[in-house]
mmCIF file of C-alpha atoms in Angstrom:
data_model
loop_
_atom_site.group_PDB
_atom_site.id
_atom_site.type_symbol
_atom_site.label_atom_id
_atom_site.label_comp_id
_atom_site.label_asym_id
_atom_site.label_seq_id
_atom_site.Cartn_x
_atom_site.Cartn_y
_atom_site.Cartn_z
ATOM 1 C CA UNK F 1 0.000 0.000 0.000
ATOM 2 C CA UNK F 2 0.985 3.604 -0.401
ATOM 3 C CA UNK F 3 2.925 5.387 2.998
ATOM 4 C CA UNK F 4 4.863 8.194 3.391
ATOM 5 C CA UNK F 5 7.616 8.750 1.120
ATOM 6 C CA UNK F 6 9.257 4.734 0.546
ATOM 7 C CA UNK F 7 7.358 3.374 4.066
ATOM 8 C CA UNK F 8 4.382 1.289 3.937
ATOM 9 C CA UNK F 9 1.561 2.012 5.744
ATOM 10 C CA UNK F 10 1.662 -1.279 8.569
ATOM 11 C CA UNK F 11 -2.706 -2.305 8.915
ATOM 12 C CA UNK F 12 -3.140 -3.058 12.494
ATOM 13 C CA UNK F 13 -4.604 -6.621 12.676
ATOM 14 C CA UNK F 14 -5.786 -7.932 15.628
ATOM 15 C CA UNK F 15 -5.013 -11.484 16.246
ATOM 16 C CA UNK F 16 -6.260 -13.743 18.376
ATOM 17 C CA UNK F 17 -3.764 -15.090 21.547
ATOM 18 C CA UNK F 18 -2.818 -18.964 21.466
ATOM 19 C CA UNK F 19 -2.849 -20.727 25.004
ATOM 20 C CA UNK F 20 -1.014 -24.096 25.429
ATOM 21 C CA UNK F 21 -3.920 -25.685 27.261
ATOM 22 C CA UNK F 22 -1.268 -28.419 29.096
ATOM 23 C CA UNK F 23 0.742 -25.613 30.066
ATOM 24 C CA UNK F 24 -2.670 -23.258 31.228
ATOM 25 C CA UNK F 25 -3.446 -26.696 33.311
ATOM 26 C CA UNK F 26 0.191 -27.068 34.952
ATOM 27 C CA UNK F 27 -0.027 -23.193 35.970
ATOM 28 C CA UNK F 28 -3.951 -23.608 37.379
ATOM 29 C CA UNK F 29 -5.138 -21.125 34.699
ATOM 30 C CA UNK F 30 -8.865 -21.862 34.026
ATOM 31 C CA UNK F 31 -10.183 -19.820 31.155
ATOM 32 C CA UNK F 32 -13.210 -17.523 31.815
ATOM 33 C CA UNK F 33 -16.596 -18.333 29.017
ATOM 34 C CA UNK F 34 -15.095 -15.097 27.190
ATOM 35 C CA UNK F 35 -11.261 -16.475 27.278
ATOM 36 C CA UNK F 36 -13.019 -19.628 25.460
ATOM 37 C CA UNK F 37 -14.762 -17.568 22.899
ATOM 38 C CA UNK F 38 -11.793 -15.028 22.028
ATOM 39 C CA UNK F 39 -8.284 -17.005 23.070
ATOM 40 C CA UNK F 40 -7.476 -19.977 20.453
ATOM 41 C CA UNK F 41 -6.059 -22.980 22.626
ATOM 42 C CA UNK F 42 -3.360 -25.497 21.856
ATOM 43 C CA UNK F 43 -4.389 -28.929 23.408
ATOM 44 C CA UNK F 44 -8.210 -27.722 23.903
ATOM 45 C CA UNK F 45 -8.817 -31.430 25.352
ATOM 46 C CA UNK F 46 -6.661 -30.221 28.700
ATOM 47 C CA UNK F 47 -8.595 -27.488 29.823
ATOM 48 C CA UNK F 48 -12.057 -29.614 29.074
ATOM 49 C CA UNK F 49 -14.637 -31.160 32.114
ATOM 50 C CA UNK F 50 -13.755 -34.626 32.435
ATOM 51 C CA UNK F 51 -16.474 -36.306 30.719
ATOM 52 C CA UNK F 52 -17.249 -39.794 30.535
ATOM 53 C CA UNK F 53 -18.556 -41.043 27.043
ATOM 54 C CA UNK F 54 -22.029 -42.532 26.498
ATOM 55 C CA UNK F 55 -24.000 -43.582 23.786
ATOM 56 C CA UNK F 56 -27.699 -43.766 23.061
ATOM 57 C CA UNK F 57 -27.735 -47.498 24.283
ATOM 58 C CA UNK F 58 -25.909 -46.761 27.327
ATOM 59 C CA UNK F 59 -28.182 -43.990 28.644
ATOM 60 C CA UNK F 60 -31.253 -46.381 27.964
ATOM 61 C CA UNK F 61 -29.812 -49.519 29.489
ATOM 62 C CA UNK F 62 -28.054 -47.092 32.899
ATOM 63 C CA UNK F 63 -31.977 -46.012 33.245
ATOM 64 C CA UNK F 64 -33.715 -48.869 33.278
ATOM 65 C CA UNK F 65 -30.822 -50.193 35.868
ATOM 66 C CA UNK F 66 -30.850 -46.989 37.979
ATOM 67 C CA UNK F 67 -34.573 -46.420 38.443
ATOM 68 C CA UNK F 68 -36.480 -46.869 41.560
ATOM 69 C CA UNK F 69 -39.719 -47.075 40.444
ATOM 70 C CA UNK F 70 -38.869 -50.323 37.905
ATOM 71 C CA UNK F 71 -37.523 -51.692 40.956
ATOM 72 C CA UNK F 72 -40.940 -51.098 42.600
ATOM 73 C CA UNK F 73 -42.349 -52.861 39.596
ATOM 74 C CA UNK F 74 -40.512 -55.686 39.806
ATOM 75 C CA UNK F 75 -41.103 -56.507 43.358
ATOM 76 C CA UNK F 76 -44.783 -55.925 42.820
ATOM 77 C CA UNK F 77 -44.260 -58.300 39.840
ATOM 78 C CA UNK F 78 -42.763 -61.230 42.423
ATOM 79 C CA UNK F 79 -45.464 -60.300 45.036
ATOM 80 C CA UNK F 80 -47.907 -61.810 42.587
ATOM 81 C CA UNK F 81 -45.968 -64.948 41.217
ATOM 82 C CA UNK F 82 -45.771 -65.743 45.124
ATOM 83 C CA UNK F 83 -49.792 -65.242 45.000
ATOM 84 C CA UNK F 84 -50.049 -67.327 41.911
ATOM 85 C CA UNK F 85 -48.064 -70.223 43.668
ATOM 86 C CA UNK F 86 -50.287 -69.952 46.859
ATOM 87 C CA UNK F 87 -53.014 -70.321 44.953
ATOM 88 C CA UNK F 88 -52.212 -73.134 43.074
ATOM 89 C CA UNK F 89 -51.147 -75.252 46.026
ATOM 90 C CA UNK F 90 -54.618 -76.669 46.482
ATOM 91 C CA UNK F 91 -54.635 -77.867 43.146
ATOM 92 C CA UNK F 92 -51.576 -80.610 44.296
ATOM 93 C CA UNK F 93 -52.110 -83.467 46.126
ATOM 94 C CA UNK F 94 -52.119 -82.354 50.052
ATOM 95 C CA UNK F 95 -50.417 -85.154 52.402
ATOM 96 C CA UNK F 96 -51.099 -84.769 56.131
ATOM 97 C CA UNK F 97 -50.004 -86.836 59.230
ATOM 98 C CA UNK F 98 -51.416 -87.318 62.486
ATOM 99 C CA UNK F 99 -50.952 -88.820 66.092
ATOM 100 C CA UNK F 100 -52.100 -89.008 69.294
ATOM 101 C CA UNK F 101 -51.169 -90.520 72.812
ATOM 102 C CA UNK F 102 -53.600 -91.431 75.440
ATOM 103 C CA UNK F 103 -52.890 -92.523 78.661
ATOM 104 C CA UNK F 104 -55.240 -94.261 81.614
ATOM 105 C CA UNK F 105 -54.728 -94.518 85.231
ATOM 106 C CA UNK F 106 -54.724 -97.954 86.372
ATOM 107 C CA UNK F 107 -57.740 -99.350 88.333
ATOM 108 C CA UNK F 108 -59.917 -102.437 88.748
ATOM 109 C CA UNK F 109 -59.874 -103.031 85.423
ATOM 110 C CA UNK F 110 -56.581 -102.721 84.404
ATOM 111 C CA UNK F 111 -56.229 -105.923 82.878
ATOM 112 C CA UNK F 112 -58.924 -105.365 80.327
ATOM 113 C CA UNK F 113 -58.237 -101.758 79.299
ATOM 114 C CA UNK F 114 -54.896 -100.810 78.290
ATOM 115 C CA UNK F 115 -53.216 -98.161 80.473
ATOM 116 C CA UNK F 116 -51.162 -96.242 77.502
ATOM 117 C CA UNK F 117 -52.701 -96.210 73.500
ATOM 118 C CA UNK F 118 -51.299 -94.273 71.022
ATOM 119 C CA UNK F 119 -52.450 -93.580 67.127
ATOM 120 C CA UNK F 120 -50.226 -92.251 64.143
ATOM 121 C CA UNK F 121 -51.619 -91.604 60.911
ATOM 122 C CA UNK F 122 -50.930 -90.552 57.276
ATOM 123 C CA UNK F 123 -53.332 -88.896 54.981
ATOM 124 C CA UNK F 124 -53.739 -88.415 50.644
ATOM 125 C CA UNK F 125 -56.343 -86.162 49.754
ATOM 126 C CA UNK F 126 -56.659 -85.237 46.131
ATOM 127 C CA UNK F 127 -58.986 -82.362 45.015
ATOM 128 C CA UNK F 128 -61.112 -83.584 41.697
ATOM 129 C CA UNK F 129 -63.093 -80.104 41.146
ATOM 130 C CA UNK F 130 -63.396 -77.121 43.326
ATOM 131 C CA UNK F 131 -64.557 -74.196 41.668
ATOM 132 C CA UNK F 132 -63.663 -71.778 44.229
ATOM 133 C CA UNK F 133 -59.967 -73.059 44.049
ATOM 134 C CA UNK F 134 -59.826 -73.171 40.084
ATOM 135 C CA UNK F 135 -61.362 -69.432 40.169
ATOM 136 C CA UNK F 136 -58.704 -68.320 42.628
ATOM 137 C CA UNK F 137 -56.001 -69.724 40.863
ATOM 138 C CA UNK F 138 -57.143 -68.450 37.326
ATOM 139 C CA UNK F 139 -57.835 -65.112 38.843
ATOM 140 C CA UNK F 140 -54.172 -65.143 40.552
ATOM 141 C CA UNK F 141 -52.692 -65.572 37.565
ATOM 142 C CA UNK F 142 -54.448 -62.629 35.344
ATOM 143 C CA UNK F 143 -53.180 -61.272 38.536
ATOM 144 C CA UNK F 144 -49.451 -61.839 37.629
ATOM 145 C CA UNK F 145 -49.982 -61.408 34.061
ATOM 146 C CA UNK F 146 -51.449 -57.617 34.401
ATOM 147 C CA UNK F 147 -48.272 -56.829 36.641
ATOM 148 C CA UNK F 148 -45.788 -57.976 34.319
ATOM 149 C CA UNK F 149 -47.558 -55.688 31.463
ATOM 150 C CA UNK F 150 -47.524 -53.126 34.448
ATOM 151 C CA UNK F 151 -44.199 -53.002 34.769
ATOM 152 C CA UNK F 152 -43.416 -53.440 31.047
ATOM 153 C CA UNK F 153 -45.272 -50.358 30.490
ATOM 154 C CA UNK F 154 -43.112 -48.439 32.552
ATOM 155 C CA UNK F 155 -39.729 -49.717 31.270
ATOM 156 C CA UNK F 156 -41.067 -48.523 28.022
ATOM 157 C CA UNK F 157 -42.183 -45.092 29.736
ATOM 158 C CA UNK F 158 -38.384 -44.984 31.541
ATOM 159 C CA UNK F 159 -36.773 -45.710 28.358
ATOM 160 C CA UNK F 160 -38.822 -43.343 26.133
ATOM 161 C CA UNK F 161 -37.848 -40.253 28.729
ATOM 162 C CA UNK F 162 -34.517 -41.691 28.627
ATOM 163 C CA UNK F 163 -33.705 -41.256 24.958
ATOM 164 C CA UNK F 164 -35.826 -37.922 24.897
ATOM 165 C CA UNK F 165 -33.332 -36.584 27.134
ATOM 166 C CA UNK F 166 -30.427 -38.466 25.741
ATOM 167 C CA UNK F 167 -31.430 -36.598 22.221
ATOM 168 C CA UNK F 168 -32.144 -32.779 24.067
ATOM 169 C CA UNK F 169 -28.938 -32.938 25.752
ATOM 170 C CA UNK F 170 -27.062 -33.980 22.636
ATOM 171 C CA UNK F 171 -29.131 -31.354 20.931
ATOM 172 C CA UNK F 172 -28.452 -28.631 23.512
ATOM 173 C CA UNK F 173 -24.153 -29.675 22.977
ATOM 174 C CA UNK F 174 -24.742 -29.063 19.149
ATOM 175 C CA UNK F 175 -26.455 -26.093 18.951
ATOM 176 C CA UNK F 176 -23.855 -24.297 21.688
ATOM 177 C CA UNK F 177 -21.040 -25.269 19.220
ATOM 178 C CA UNK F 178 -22.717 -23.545 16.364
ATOM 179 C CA UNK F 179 -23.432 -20.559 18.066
ATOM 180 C CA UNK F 180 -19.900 -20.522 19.270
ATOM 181 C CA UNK F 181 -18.940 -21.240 15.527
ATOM 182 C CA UNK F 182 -21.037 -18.192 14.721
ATOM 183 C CA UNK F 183 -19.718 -16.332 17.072
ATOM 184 C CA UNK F 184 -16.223 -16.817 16.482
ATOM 185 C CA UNK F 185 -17.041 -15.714 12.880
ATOM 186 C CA UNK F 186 -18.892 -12.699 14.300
ATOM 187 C CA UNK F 187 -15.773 -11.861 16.026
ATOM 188 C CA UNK F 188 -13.235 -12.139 13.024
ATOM 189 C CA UNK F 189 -16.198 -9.839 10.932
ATOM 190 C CA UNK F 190 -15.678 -7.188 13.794
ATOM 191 C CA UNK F 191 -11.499 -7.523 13.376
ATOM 192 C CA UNK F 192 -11.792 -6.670 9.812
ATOM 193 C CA UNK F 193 -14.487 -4.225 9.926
ATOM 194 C CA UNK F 194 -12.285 -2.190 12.231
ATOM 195 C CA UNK F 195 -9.452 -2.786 9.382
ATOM 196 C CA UNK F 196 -11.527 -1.473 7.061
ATOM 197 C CA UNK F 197 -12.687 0.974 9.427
ATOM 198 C CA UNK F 198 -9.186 1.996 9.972
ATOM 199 C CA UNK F 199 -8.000 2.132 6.175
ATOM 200 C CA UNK F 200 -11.183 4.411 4.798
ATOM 201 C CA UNK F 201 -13.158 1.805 3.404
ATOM 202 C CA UNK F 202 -15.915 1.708 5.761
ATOM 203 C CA UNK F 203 -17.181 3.781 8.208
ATOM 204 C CA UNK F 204 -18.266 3.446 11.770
ATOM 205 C CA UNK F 205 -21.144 2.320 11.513
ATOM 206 C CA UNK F 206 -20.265 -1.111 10.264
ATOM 207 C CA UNK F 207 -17.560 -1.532 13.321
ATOM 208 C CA UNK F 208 -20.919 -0.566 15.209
ATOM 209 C CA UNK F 209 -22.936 -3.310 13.573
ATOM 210 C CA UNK F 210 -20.530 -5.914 14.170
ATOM 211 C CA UNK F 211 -19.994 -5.456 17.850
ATOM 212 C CA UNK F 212 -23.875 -5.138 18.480
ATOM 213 C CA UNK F 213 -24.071 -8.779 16.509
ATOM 214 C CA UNK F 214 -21.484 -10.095 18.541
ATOM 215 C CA UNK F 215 -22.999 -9.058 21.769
ATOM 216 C CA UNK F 216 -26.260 -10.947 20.473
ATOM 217 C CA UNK F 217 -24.235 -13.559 20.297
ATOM 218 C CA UNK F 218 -22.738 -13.907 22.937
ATOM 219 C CA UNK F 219 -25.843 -13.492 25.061
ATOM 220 C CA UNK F 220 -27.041 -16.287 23.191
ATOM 221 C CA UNK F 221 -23.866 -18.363 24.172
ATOM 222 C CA UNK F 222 -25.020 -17.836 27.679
ATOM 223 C CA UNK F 223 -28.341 -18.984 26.806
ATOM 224 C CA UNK F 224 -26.706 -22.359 24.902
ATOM 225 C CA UNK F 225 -24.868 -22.697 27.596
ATOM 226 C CA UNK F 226 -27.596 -23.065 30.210
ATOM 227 C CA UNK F 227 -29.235 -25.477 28.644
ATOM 228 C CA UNK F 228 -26.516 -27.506 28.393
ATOM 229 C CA UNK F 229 -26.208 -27.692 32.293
ATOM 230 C CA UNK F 230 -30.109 -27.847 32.221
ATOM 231 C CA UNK F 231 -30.142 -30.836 30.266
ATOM 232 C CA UNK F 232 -27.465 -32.446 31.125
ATOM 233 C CA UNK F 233 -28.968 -32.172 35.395
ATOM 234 C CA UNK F 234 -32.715 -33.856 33.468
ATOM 235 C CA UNK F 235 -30.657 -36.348 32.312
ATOM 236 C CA UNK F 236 -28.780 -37.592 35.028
ATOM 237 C CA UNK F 237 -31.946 -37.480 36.649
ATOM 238 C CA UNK F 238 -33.439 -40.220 35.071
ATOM 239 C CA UNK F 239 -30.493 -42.241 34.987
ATOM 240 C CA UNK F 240 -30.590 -41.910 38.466
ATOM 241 C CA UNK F 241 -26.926 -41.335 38.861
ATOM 242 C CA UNK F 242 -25.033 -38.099 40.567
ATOM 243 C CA UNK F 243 -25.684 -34.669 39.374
ATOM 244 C CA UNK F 244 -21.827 -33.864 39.146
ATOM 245 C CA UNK F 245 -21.917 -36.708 36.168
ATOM 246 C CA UNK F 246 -20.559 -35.308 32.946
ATOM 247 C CA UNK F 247 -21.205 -36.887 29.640
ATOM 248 C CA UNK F 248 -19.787 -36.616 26.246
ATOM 249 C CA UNK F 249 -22.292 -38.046 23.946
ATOM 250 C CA UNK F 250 -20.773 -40.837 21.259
ATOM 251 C CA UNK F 251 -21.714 -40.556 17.821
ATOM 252 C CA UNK F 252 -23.339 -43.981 15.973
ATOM 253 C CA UNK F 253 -22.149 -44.280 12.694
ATOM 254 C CA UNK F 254 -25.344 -45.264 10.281
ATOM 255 C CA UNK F 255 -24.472 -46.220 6.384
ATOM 256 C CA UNK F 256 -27.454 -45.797 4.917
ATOM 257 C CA UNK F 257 -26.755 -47.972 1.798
ATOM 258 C CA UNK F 258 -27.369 -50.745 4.410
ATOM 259 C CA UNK F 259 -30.935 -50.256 6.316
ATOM 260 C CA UNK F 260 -33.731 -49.348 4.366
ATOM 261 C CA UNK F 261 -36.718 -48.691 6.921
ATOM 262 C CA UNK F 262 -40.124 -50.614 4.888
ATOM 263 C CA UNK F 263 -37.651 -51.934 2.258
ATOM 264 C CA UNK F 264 -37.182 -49.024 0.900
ATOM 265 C CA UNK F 265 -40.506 -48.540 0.165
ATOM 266 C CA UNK F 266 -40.799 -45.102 2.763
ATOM 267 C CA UNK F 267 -41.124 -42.847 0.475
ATOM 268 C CA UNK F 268 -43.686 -44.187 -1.498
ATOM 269 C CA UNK F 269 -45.846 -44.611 1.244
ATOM 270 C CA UNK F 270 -45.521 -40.566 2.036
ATOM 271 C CA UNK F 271 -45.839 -39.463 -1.600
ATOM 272 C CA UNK F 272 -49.233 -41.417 -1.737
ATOM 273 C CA UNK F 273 -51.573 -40.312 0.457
ATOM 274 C CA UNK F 274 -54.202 -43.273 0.005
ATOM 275 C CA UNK F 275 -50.567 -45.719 1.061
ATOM 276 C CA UNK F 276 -50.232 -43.143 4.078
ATOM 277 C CA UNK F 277 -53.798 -43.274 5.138
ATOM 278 C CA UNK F 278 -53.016 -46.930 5.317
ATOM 279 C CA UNK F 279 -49.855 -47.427 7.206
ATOM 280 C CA UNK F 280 -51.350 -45.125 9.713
ATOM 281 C CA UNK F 281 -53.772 -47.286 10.155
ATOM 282 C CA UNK F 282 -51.706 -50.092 10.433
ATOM 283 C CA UNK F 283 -49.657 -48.547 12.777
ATOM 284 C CA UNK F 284 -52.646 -47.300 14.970
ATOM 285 C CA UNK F 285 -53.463 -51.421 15.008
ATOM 286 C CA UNK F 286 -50.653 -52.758 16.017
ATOM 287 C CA UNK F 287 -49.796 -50.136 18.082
ATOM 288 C CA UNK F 288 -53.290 -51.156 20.528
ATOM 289 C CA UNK F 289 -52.681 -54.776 19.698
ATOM 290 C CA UNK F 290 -49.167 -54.752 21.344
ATOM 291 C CA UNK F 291 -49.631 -51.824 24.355
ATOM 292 C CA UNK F 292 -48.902 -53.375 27.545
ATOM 293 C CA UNK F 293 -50.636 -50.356 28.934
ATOM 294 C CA UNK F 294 -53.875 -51.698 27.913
ATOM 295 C CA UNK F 295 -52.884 -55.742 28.142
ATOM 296 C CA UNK F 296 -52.333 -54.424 31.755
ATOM 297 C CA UNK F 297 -56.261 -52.941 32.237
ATOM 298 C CA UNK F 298 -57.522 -56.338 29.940
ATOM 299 C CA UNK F 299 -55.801 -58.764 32.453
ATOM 300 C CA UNK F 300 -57.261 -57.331 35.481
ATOM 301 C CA UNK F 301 -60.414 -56.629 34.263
ATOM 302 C CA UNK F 302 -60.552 -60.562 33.325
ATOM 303 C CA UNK F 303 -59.135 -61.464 36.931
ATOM 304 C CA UNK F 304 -62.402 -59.559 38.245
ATOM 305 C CA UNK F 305 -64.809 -61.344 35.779
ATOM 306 C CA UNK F 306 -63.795 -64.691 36.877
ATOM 307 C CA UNK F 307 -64.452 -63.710 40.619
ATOM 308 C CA UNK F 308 -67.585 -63.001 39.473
ATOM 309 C CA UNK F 309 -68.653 -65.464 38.010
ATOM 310 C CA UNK F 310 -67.579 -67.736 41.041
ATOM 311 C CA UNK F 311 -69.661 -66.066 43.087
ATOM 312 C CA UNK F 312 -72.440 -66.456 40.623
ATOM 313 C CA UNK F 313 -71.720 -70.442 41.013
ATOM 314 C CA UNK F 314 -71.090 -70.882 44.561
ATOM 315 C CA UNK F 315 -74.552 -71.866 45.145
ATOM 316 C CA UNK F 316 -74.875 -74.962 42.731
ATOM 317 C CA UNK F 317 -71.653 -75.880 41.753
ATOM 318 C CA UNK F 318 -70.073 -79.013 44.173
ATOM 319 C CA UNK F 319 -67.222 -79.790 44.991
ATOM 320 C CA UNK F 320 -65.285 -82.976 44.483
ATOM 321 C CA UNK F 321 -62.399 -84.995 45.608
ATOM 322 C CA UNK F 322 -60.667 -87.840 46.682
ATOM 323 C CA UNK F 323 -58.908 -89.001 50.146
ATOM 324 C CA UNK F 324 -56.814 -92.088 51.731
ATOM 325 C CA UNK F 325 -56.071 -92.381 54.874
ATOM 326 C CA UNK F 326 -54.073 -95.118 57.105
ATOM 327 C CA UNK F 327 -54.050 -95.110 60.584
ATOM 328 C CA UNK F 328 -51.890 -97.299 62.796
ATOM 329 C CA UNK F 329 -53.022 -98.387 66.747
ATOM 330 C CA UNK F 330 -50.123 -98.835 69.556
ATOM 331 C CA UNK F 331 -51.733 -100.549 72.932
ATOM 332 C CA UNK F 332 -49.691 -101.144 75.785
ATOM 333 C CA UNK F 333 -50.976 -102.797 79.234
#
């Protein structure tokens, strides 16, 4: 550029300062949120929040593991099996012993009575038909049934908020690193607007401009950079771990040449809207067809309608079975 007489005019360029993160570490410098949008660091990974990595699978298998009301569920769930096997006991066959010991005083007639006696027996009994019994047991086990649908609903309820928050939190990560992106671009706008500022090209009001954008975006930073925190605390939550955990969410490589989701036959079934009327249906169908929430309500609604009708039988319906019993007589004079 031109400068008086032979010098050259020297642009002042504003550059931004490099910080050996190892070194920052070994000194206990910890950069403040503007440091990290204005310094470039060497070695970033040093200064980060130890994080420990976790994929989609992970946070759905550490909440099913961590939560206290599945554990609920599945004691509720054993309660009943334990019912179920109580009430099925009477169907077995029932063995039973007895005994008994009498003793007499001798008298007068001591010689034709015996003075001790005892008795020990052994019983089979056998139940044919009981109606009462049968309805018990069939009701019992409805009983179980309805709790294990119970408590499959809410491992699908656990594992749906799971992965919702699994997904905001990794959301909540991406979207702070491209508003930092932006802002870092914002920034490097504002250096050369003041360059051009500074050489005539432009005038002040574009230097203006720039730093008004850049405080937008910073405040949004802030914003990003609550949710983060606020995400990450929901999230830990329902993994039912400590609130100090840090995650740093693992990508899942998908090749899409390999999985084709209805054979490849997706998109025809949204460009057609009689095909799409359809597969809602279908899905609506099978959807009711295989919700444990309402499997749940069917299988104790059928436990209650075989205690009815019970009771609806108890007056004329016998009872039935079979019995064997062997008793052996000790006398002693």
């Amino acid at each position: 550029g031109g400068g008086v007489g032979d010098l050259p005019v020297l642009l002042p360029i504003e550059s931004a300062p490099l910080v050996n993160g190892r070194t920052a570490v070994a000194v206990g410098y910890a950069p403040t949120f503007e440091d990290r949008i204005r310094v470039e660091f060497l070695y970033p990974e040093a200064l980060s929040i130890q994080e420990t990595p976790l994929t989609f699978a992970q946070a759905l298998s550490e909440a099913e593991k961590g939560n206290a009301a599945l554990t609920i569920k599945d004691a509720n769930v054993d309660v009943f099996h334990q019912e179920k096997q109580v009430a099925r006991s009477p169907l077995l066959p029932q063995i039973g012993a007895s005994g008994s010991y009498n003793a007499y005083q001798a008298g007068p007639l001591d010689d034709l009575l015996p003075t001790n006696s005892g008795r020990a027996g052994v019983s089979l009994t056998q139940m044919i038909y009981d109606d009462r019994i049968v309805s018990n047991y069939r009701s019992s086990k409805r009983l179980f049934e309805s709790a294990e649908y119970e408590r499959e609903a809410a491992r699908l309820d656990v594992l749906g908020e799971a992965g919702v928050a699994f997904l905001r939190f990794v959301l909540a990560r991406v979207s702070y690193e491209i508003v930092a992106a932006n802002v870092s671009l914002t920034d490097d706008n504002l250096g050369l607007a003041k360059i051009r500022y500074d050489v005539g090209y432009s005038g002040q009001d574009e230097v203006y401009r720039w730093e008004a954008e850049l405080a937008r975006g910073r405040q949004e930073l802030f914003f990003r950079g609550a949710d983060i925190e606020s995400e990450r605390i929901a999230l830990n939550q329902i993994l039912g771990v400590d609130q100090d955990n840090n995650w740093r969410p693992q990508e899942v490589d998908v090749n899409p040449e390999e999985f084709y989701f209805l054979d490849g036959l997706i998109e025809a079934v949204f460009t057609d809207a009689r095909k799409l009327a359809r597969f809602r249906e279908f899905i609506a169908q099978f959807a009711i067809e295989n919700a444990p929430e309402l499997m749940f309500i069917e299988k104790a609604a059928e436990s209650e309608e075989i205690q009815l009708g019970q009771r609806k039988r108890s007056f004329f319906i016998p009872s039935f079975c079979t019995s064997i019993q062997y008793d052996y007589f000790i006398h002693n004079n």
